[in-house]
PDB file of C-alpha atoms in Angstrom:
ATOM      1  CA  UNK A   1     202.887 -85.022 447.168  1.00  0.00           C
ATOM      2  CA  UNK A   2     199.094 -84.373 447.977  1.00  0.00           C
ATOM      3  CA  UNK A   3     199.021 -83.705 444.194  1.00  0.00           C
ATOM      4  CA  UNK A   4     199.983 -87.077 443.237  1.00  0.00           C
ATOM      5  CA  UNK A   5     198.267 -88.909 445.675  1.00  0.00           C
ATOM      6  CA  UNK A   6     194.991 -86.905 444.391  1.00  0.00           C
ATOM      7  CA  UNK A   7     196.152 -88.296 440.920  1.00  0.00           C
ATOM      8  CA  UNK A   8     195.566 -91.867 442.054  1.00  0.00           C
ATOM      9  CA  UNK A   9     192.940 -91.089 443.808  1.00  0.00           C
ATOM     10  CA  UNK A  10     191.074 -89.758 441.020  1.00  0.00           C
ATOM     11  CA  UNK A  11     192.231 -92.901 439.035  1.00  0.00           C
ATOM     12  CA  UNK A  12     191.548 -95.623 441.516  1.00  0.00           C
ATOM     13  CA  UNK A  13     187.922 -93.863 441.310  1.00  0.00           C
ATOM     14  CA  UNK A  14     187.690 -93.365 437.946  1.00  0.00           C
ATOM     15  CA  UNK A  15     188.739 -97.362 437.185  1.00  0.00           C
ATOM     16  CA  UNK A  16     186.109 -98.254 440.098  1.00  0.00           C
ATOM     17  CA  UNK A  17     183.711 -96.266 437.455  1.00  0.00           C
ATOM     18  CA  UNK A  18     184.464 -98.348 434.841  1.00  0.00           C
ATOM     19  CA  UNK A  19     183.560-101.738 436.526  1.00  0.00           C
ATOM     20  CA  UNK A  20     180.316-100.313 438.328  1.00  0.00           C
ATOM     21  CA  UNK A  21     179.513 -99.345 434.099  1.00  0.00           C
ATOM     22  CA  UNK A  22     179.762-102.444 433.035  1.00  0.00           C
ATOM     23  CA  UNK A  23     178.815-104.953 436.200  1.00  0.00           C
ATOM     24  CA  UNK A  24     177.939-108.423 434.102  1.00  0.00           C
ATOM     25  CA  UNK A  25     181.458-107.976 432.148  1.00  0.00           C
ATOM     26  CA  UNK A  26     183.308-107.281 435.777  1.00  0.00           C
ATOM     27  CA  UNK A  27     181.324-110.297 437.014  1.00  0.00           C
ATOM     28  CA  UNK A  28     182.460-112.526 434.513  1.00  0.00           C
ATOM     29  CA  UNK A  29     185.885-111.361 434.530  1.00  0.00           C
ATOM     30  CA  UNK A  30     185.714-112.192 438.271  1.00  0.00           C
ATOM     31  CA  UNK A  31     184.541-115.650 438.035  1.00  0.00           C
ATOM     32  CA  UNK A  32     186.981-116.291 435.323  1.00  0.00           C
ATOM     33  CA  UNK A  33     189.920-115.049 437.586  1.00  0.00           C
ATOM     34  CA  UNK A  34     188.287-116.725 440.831  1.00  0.00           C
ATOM     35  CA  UNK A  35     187.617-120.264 439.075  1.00  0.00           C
ATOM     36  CA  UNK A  36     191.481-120.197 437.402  1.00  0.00           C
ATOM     37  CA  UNK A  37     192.878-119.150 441.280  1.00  0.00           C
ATOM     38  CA  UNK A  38     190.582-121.541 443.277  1.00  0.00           C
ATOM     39  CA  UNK A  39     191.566-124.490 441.201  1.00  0.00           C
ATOM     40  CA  UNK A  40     195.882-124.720 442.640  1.00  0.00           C
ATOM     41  CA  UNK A  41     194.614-122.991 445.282  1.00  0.00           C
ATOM     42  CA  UNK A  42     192.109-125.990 446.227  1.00  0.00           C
ATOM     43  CA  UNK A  43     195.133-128.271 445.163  1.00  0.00           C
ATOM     44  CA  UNK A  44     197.260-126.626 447.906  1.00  0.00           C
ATOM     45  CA  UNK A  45     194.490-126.525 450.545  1.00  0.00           C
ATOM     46  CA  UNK A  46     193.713-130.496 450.044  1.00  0.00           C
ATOM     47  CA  UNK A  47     197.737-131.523 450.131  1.00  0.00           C
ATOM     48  CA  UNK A  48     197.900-129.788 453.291  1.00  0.00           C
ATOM     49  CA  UNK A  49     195.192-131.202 455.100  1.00  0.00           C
ATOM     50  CA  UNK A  50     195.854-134.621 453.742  1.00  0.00           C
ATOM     51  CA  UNK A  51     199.440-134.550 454.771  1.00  0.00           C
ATOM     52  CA  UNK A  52     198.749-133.252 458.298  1.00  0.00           C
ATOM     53  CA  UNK A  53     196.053-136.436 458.630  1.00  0.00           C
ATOM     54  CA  UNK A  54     199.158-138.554 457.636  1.00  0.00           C
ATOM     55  CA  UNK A  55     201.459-136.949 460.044  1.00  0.00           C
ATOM     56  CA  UNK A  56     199.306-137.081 462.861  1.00  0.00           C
ATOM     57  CA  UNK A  57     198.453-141.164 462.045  1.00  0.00           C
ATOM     58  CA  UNK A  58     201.994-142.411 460.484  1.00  0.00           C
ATOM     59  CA  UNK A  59     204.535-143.380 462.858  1.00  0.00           C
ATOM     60  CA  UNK A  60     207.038-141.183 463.970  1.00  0.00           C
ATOM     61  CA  UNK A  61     210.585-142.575 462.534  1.00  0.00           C
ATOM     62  CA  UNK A  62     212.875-144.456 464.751  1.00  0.00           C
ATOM     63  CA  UNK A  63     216.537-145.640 464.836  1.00  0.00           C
ATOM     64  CA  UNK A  64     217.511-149.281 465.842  1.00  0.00           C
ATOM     65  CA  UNK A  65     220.914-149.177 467.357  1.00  0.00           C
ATOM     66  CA  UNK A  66     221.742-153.605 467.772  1.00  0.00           C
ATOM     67  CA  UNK A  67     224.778-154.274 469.805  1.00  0.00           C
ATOM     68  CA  UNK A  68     227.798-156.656 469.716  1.00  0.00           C
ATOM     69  CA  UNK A  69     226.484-160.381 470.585  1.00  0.00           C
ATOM     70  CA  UNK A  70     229.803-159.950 472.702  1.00  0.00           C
ATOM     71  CA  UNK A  71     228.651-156.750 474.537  1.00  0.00           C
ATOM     72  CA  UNK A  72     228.275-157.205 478.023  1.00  0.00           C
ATOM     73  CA  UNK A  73     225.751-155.763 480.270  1.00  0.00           C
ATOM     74  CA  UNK A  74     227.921-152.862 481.661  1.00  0.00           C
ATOM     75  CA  UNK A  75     228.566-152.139 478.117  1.00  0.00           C
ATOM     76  CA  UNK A  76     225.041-151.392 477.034  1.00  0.00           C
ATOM     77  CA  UNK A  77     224.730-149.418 480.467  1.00  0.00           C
ATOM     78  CA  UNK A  78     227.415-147.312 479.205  1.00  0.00           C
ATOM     79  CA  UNK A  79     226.187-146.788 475.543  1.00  0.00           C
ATOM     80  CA  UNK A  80     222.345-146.085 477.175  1.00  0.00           C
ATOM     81  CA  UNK A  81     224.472-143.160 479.420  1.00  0.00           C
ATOM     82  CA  UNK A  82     226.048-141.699 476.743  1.00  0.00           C
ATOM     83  CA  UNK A  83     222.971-142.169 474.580  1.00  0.00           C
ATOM     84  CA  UNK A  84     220.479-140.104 477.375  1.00  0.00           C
ATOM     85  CA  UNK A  85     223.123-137.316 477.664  1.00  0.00           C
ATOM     86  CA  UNK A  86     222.559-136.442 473.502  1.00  0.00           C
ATOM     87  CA  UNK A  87     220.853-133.455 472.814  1.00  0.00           C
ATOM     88  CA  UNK A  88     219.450-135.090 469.433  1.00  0.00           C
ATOM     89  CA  UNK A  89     217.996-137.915 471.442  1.00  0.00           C
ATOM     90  CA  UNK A  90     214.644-137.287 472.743  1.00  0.00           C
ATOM     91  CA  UNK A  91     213.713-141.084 474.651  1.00  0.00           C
ATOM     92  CA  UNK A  92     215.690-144.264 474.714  1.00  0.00           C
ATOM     93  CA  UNK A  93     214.291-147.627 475.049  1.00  0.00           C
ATOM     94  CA  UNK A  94     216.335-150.829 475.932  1.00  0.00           C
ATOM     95  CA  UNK A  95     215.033-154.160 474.294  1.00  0.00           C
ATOM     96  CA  UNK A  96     217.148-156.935 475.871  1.00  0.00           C
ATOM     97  CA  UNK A  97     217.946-160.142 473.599  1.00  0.00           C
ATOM     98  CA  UNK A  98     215.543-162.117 475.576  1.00  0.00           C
ATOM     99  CA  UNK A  99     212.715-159.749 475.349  1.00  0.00           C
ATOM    100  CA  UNK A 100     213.142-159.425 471.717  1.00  0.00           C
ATOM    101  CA  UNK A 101     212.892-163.126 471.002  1.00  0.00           C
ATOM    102  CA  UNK A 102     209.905-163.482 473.258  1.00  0.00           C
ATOM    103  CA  UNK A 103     208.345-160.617 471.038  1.00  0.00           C
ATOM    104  CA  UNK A 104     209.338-162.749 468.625  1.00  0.00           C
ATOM    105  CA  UNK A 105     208.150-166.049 469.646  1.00  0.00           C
ATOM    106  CA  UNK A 106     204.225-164.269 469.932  1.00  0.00           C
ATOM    107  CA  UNK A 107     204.628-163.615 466.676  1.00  0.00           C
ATOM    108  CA  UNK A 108     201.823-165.765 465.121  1.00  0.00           C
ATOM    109  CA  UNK A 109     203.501-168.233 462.416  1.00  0.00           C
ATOM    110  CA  UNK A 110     206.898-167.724 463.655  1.00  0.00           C
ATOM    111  CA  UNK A 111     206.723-170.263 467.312  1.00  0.00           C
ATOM    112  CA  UNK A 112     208.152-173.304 465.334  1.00  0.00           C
ATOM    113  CA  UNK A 113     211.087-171.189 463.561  1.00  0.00           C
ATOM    114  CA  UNK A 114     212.236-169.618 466.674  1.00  0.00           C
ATOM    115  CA  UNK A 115     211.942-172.651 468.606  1.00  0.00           C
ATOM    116  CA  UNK A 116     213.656-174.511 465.487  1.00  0.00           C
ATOM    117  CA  UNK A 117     216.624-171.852 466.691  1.00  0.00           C
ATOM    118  CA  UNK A 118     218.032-173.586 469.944  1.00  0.00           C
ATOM    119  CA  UNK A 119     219.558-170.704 470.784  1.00  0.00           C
ATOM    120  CA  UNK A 120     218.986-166.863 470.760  1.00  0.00           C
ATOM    121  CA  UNK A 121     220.319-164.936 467.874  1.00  0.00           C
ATOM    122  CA  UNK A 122     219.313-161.767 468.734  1.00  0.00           C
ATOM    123  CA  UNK A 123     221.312-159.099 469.933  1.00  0.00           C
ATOM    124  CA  UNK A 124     220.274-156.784 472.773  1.00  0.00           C
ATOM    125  CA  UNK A 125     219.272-153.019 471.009  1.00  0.00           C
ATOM    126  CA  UNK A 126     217.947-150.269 471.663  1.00  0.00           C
ATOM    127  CA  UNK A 127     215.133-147.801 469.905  1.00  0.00           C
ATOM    128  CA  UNK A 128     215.829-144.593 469.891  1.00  0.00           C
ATOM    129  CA  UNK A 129     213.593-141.158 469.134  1.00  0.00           C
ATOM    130  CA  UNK A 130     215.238-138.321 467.661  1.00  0.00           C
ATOM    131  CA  UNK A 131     213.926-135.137 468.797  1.00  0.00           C
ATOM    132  CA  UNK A 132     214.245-133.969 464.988  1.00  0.00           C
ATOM    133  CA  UNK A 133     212.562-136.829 462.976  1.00  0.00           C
ATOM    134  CA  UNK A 134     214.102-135.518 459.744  1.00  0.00           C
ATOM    135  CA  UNK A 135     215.750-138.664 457.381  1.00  0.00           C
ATOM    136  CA  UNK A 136     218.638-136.498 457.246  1.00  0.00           C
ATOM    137  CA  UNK A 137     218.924-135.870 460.924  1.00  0.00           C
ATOM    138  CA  UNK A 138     218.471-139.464 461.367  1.00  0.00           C
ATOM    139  CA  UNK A 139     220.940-140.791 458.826  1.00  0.00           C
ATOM    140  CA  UNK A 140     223.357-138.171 460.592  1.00  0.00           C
ATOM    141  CA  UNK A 141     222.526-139.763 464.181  1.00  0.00           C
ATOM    142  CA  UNK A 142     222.618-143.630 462.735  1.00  0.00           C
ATOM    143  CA  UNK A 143     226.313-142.977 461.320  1.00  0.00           C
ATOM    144  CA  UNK A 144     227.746-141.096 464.560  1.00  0.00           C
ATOM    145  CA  UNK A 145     225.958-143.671 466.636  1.00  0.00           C
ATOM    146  CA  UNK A 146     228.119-146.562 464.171  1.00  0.00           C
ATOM    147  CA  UNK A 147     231.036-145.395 465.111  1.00  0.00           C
ATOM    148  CA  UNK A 148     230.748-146.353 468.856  1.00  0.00           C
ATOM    149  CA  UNK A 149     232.106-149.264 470.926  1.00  0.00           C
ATOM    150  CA  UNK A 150     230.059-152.318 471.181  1.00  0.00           C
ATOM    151  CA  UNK A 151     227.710-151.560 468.614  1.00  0.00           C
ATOM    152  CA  UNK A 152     227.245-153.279 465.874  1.00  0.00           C
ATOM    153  CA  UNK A 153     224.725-151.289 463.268  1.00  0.00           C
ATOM    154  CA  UNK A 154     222.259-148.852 463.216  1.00  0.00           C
ATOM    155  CA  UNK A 155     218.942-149.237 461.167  1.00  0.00           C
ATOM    156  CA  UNK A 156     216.855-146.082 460.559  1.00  0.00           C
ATOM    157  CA  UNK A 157     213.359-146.271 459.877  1.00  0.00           C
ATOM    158  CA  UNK A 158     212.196-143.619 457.715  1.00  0.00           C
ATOM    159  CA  UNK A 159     211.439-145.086 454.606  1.00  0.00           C
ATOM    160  CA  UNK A 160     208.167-143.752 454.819  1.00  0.00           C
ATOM    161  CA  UNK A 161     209.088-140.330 455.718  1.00  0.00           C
ATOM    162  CA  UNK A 162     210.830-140.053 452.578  1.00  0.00           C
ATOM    163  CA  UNK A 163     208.008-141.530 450.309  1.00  0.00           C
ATOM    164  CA  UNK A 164     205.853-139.007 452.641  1.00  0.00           C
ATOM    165  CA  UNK A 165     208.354-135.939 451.802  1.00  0.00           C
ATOM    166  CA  UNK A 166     208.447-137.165 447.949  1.00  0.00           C
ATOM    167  CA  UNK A 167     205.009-137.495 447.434  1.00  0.00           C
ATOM    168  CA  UNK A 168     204.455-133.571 449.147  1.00  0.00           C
ATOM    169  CA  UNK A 169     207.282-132.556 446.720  1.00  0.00           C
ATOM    170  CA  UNK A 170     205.543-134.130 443.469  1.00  0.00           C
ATOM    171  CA  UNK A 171     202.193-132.747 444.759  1.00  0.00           C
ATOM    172  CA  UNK A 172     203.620-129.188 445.625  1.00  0.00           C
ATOM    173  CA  UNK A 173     205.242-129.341 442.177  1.00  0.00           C
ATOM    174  CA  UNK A 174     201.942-130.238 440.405  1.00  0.00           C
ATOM    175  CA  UNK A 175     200.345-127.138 442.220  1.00  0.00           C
ATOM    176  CA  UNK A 176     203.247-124.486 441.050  1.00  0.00           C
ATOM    177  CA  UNK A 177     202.296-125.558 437.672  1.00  0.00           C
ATOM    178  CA  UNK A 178     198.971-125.468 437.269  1.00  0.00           C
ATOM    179  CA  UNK A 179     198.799-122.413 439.138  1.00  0.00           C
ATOM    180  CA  UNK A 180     201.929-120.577 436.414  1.00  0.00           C
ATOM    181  CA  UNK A 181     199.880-122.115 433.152  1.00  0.00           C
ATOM    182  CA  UNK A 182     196.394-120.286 435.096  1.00  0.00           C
ATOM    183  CA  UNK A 183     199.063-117.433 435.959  1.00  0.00           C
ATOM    184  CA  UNK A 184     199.627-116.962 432.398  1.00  0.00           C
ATOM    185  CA  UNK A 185     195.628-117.095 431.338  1.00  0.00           C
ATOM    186  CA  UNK A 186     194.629-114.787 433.748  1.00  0.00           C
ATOM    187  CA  UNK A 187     197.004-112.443 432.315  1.00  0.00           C
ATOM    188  CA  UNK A 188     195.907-113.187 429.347  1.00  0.00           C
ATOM    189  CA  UNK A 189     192.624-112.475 430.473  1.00  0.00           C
ATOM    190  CA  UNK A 190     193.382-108.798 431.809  1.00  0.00           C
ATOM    191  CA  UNK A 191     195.319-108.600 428.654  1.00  0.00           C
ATOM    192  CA  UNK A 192     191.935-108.655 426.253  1.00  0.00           C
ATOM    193  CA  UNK A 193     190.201-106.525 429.128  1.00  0.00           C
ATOM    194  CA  UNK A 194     192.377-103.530 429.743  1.00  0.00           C
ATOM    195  CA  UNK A 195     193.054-103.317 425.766  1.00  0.00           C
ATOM    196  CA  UNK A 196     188.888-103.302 425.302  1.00  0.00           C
ATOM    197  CA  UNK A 197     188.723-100.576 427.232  1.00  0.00           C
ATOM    198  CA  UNK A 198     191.348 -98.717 425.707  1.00  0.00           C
ATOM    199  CA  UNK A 199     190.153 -99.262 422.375  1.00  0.00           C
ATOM    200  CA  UNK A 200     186.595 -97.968 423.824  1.00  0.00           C
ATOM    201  CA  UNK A 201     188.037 -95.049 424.776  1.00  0.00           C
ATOM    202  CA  UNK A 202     190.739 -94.265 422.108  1.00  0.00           C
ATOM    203  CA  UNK A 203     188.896 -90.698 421.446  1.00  0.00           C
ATOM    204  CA  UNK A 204     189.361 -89.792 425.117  1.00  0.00           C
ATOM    205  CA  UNK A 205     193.099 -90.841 425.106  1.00  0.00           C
ATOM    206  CA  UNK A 206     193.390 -88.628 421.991  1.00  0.00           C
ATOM    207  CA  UNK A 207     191.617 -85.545 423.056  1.00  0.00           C
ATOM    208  CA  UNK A 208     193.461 -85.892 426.474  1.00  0.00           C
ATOM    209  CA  UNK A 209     197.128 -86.159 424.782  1.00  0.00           C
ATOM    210  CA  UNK A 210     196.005 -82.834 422.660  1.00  0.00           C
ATOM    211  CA  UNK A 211     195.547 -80.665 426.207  1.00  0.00           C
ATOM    212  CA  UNK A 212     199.098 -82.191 427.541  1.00  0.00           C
ATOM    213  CA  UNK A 213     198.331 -85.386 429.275  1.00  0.00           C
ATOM    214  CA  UNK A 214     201.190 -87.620 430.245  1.00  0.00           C
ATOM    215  CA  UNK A 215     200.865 -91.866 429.243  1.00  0.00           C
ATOM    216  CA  UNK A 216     201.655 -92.285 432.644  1.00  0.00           C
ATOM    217  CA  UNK A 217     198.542 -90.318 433.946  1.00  0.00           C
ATOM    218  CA  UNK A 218     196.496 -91.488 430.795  1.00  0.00           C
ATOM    219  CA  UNK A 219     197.735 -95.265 432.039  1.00  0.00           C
ATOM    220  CA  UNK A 220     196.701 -94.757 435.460  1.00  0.00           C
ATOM    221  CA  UNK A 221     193.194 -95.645 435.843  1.00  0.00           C
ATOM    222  CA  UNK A 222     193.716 -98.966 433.631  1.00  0.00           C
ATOM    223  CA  UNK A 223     196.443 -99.970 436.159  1.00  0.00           C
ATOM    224  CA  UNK A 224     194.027 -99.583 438.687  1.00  0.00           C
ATOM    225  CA  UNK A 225     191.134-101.482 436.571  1.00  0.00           C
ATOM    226  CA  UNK A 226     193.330-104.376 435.942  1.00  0.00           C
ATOM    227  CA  UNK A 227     194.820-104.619 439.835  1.00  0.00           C
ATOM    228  CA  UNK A 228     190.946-104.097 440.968  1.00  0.00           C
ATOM    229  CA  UNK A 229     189.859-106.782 438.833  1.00  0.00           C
ATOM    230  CA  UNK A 230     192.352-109.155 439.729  1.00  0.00           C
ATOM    231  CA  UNK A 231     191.621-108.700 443.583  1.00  0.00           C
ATOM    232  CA  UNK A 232     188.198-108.820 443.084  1.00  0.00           C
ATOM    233  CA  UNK A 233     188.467-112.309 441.076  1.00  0.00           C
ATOM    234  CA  UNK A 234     191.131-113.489 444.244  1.00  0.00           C
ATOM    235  CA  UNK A 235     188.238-112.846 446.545  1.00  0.00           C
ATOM    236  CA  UNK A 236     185.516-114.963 444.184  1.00  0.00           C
ATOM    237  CA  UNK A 237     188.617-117.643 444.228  1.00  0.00           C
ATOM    238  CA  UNK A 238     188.882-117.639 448.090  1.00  0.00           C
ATOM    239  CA  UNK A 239     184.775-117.929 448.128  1.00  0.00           C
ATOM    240  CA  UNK A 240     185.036-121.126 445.585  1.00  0.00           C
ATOM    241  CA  UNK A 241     187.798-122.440 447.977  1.00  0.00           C
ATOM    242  CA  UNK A 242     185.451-121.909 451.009  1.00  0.00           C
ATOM    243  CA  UNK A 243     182.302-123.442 449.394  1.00  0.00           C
ATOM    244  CA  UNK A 244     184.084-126.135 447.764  1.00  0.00           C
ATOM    245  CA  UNK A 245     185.990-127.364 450.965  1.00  0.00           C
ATOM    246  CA  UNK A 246     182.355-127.121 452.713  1.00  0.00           C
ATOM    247  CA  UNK A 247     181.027-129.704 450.057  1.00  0.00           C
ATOM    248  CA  UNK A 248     183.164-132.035 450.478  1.00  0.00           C
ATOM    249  CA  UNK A 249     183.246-131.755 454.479  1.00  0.00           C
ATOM    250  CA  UNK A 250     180.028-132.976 453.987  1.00  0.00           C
ATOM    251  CA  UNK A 251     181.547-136.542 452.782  1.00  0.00           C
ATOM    252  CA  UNK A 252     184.226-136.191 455.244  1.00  0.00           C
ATOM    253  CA  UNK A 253     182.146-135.567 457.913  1.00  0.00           C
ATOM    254  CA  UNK A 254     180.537-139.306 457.204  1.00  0.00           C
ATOM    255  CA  UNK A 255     183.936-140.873 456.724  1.00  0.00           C
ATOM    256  CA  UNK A 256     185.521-139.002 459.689  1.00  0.00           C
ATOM    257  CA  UNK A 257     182.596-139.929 462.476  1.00  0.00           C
ATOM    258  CA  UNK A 258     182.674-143.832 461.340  1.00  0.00           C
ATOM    259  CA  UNK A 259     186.245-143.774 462.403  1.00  0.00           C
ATOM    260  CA  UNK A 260     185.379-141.457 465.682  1.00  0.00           C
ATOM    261  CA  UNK A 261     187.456-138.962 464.289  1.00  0.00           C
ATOM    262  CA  UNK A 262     186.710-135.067 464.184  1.00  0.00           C
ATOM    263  CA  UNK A 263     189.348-134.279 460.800  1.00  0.00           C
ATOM    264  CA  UNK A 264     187.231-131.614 458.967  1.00  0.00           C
ATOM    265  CA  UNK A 265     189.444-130.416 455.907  1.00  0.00           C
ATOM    266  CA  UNK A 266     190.550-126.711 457.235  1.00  0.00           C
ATOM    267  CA  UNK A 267     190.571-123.272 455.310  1.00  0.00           C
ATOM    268  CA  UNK A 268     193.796-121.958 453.832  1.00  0.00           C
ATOM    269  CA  UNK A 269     195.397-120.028 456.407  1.00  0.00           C
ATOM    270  CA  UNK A 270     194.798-116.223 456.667  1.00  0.00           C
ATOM    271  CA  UNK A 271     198.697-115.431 455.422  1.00  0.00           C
ATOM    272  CA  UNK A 272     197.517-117.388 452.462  1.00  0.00           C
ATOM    273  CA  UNK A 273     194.282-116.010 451.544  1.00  0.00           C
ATOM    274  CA  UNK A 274     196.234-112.334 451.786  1.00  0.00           C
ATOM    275  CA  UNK A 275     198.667-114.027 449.583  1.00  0.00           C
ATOM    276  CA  UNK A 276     196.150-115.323 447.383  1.00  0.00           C
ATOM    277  CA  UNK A 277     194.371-111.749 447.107  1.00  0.00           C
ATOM    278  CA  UNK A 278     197.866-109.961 446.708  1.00  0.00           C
ATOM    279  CA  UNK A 279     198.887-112.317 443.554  1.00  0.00           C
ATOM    280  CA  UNK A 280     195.566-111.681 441.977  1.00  0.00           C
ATOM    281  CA  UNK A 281     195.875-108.285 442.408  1.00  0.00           C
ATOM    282  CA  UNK A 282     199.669-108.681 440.788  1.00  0.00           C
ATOM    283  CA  UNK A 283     198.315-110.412 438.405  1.00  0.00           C
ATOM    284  CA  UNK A 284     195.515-107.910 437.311  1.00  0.00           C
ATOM    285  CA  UNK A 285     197.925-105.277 437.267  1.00  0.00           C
ATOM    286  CA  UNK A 286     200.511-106.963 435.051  1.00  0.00           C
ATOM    287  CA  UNK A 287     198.032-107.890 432.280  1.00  0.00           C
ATOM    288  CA  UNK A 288     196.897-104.224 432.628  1.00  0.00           C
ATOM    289  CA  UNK A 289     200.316-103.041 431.952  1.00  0.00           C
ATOM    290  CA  UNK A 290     201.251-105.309 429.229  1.00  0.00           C
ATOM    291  CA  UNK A 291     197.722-103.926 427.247  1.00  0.00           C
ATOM    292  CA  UNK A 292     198.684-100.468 428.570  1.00  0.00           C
ATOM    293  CA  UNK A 293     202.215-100.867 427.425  1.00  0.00           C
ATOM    294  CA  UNK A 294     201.146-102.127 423.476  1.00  0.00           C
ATOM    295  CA  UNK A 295     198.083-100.543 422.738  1.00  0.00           C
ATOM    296  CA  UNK A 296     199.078 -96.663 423.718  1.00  0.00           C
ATOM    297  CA  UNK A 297     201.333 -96.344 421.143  1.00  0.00           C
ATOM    298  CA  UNK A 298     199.479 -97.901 418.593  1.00  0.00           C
ATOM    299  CA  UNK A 299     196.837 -94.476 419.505  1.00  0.00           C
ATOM    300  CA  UNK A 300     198.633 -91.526 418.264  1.00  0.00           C
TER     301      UNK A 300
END
């Protein structure tokens, strides 16, 4: 055990070697990797904040449940009883027939139509919060909520949740693919690297074959090259992220105070800059082993 982890030890040294020997091709490499990964990454960061300023503005979804015009008063006190005592519910509101039409009636353009009327058409209702404003949980509520006496429909409003939750699923989408088709280039990237390197070094390789060296310790160090270089790049990435989002705060800042608003666009989370740094690192070691896994046996 202590003379494997020695092994790596001396490899993870020996590829730290290699990039302090050639710092403005490490650099480079880094930037490369760090402007490819701050690019979805940036993507991600902006679709969160901009969906959290719509949550926090739009209004929450609600569920119209209109009764019978027949329904009589005890009725309704029945159905707002039963409605309280569901879980799912989280407030209930009763709009009578005659408040609704004087809503109605203060409605600017719409005084000569309703007074046109003669009589009320509206039907008492009441508006109802779910305490899970998911469509589907709402759909769920609206047709269970059908089904009982003395009502006569249920409307849910969520149309805008769903264009809400289709536009995050087309923008979450757009991310995943520009950040596979960078995926692939940085890879690609690594690729050229690791198999420079080798090709610098095929005498070494040879010579250390001759006195009994295995591939897998004569692979080593570029395994650790190509995952070093790929964190290293993650980290440049998460330091374009931060800069760029500070940038643009500055215009935000502007827009945000003329509204007497404090939004500031926020900094991927800490779970996601480790997750950014991990995938880099994946991805540095994958290219690595790729090169690793051609070019060895084309040096015999």
């Amino acid at each position: 055990m202590r003379t494997w982890l020695r092994h790596h030890r001396q490899a993870f040294a020996l590829s730290l070697a290699k990039l302090l020997a050639h710092k403005p091709a490490t650099l480079l490499n880094a930037l490369v990797i760090g402007v490819a990964l701050a690019l979805p990454a940036g993507g991600y960061a902006l679709l969160a904040n901009l969906l959290s300023v719509t949550q926090r503005f739009a209004p929450q979804p609600q569920l119209s449940l209109f009764l019978r015009p027949e329904a009589t008063r005890p009725e309704a006190d029945a159905i707002a009883a039963r409605l309280k005592a569901d879980a799912r519910i989280a407030t209930v509101r009763f709009v009578s027939r005659d408040e609704a039409l004087k809503g109605l009636r203060a409605t600017e353009g719409l005084a000569d139509v309703v007074a046109a009327l003669g009589q009320n058409p509206l039907p008492d209702a009441f508006v109802i919060r779910a305490r899970d404003p998911v469509p589907e949980t709402l759909e769920a509520l609206a047709n269970d909520l059908r089904k009982v006496s003395g009502v006569a429909d249920a409307q849910v409003d969520s149309a805008w949740a769903r264009r809400l939750a289709a536009i995050a699923a087309t923008g979450r989408i757009a991310t995943g693919l520009l950040a596979g088709l960078l995926a692939v280039g940085l890879v690609a990237v690594t690729f050229n690297t690791i198999r420079l390197q080798i090709l610098t070094h095929a005498e070494e390789i040879e010579v250390s074959r001759l006195i009994g060296a295995t591939d897998g310790y004569i692979a080593r160090p570029f395994y650790y090259l190509g995952l070093v270089q790929g964190v290293a790049g993650g980290l440049v990435g998460l330091a374009i992220l931060w800069l760029g989002l500070a940038v643009l705060n500055l215009g935000v800042q502007d827009l945000a105070d003329s509204y007497g608003s404090a939004f500031r666009l926020a900094f991927v989370s800490t779970g996601d800059s480790l997750a950014m740094i991990a995938f880099a690192g994946l991805l540095g070691w994958l290219g690595s082993y790729l090169s690793v896994s051609i070019h060895l046996r084309q040096i015999s």
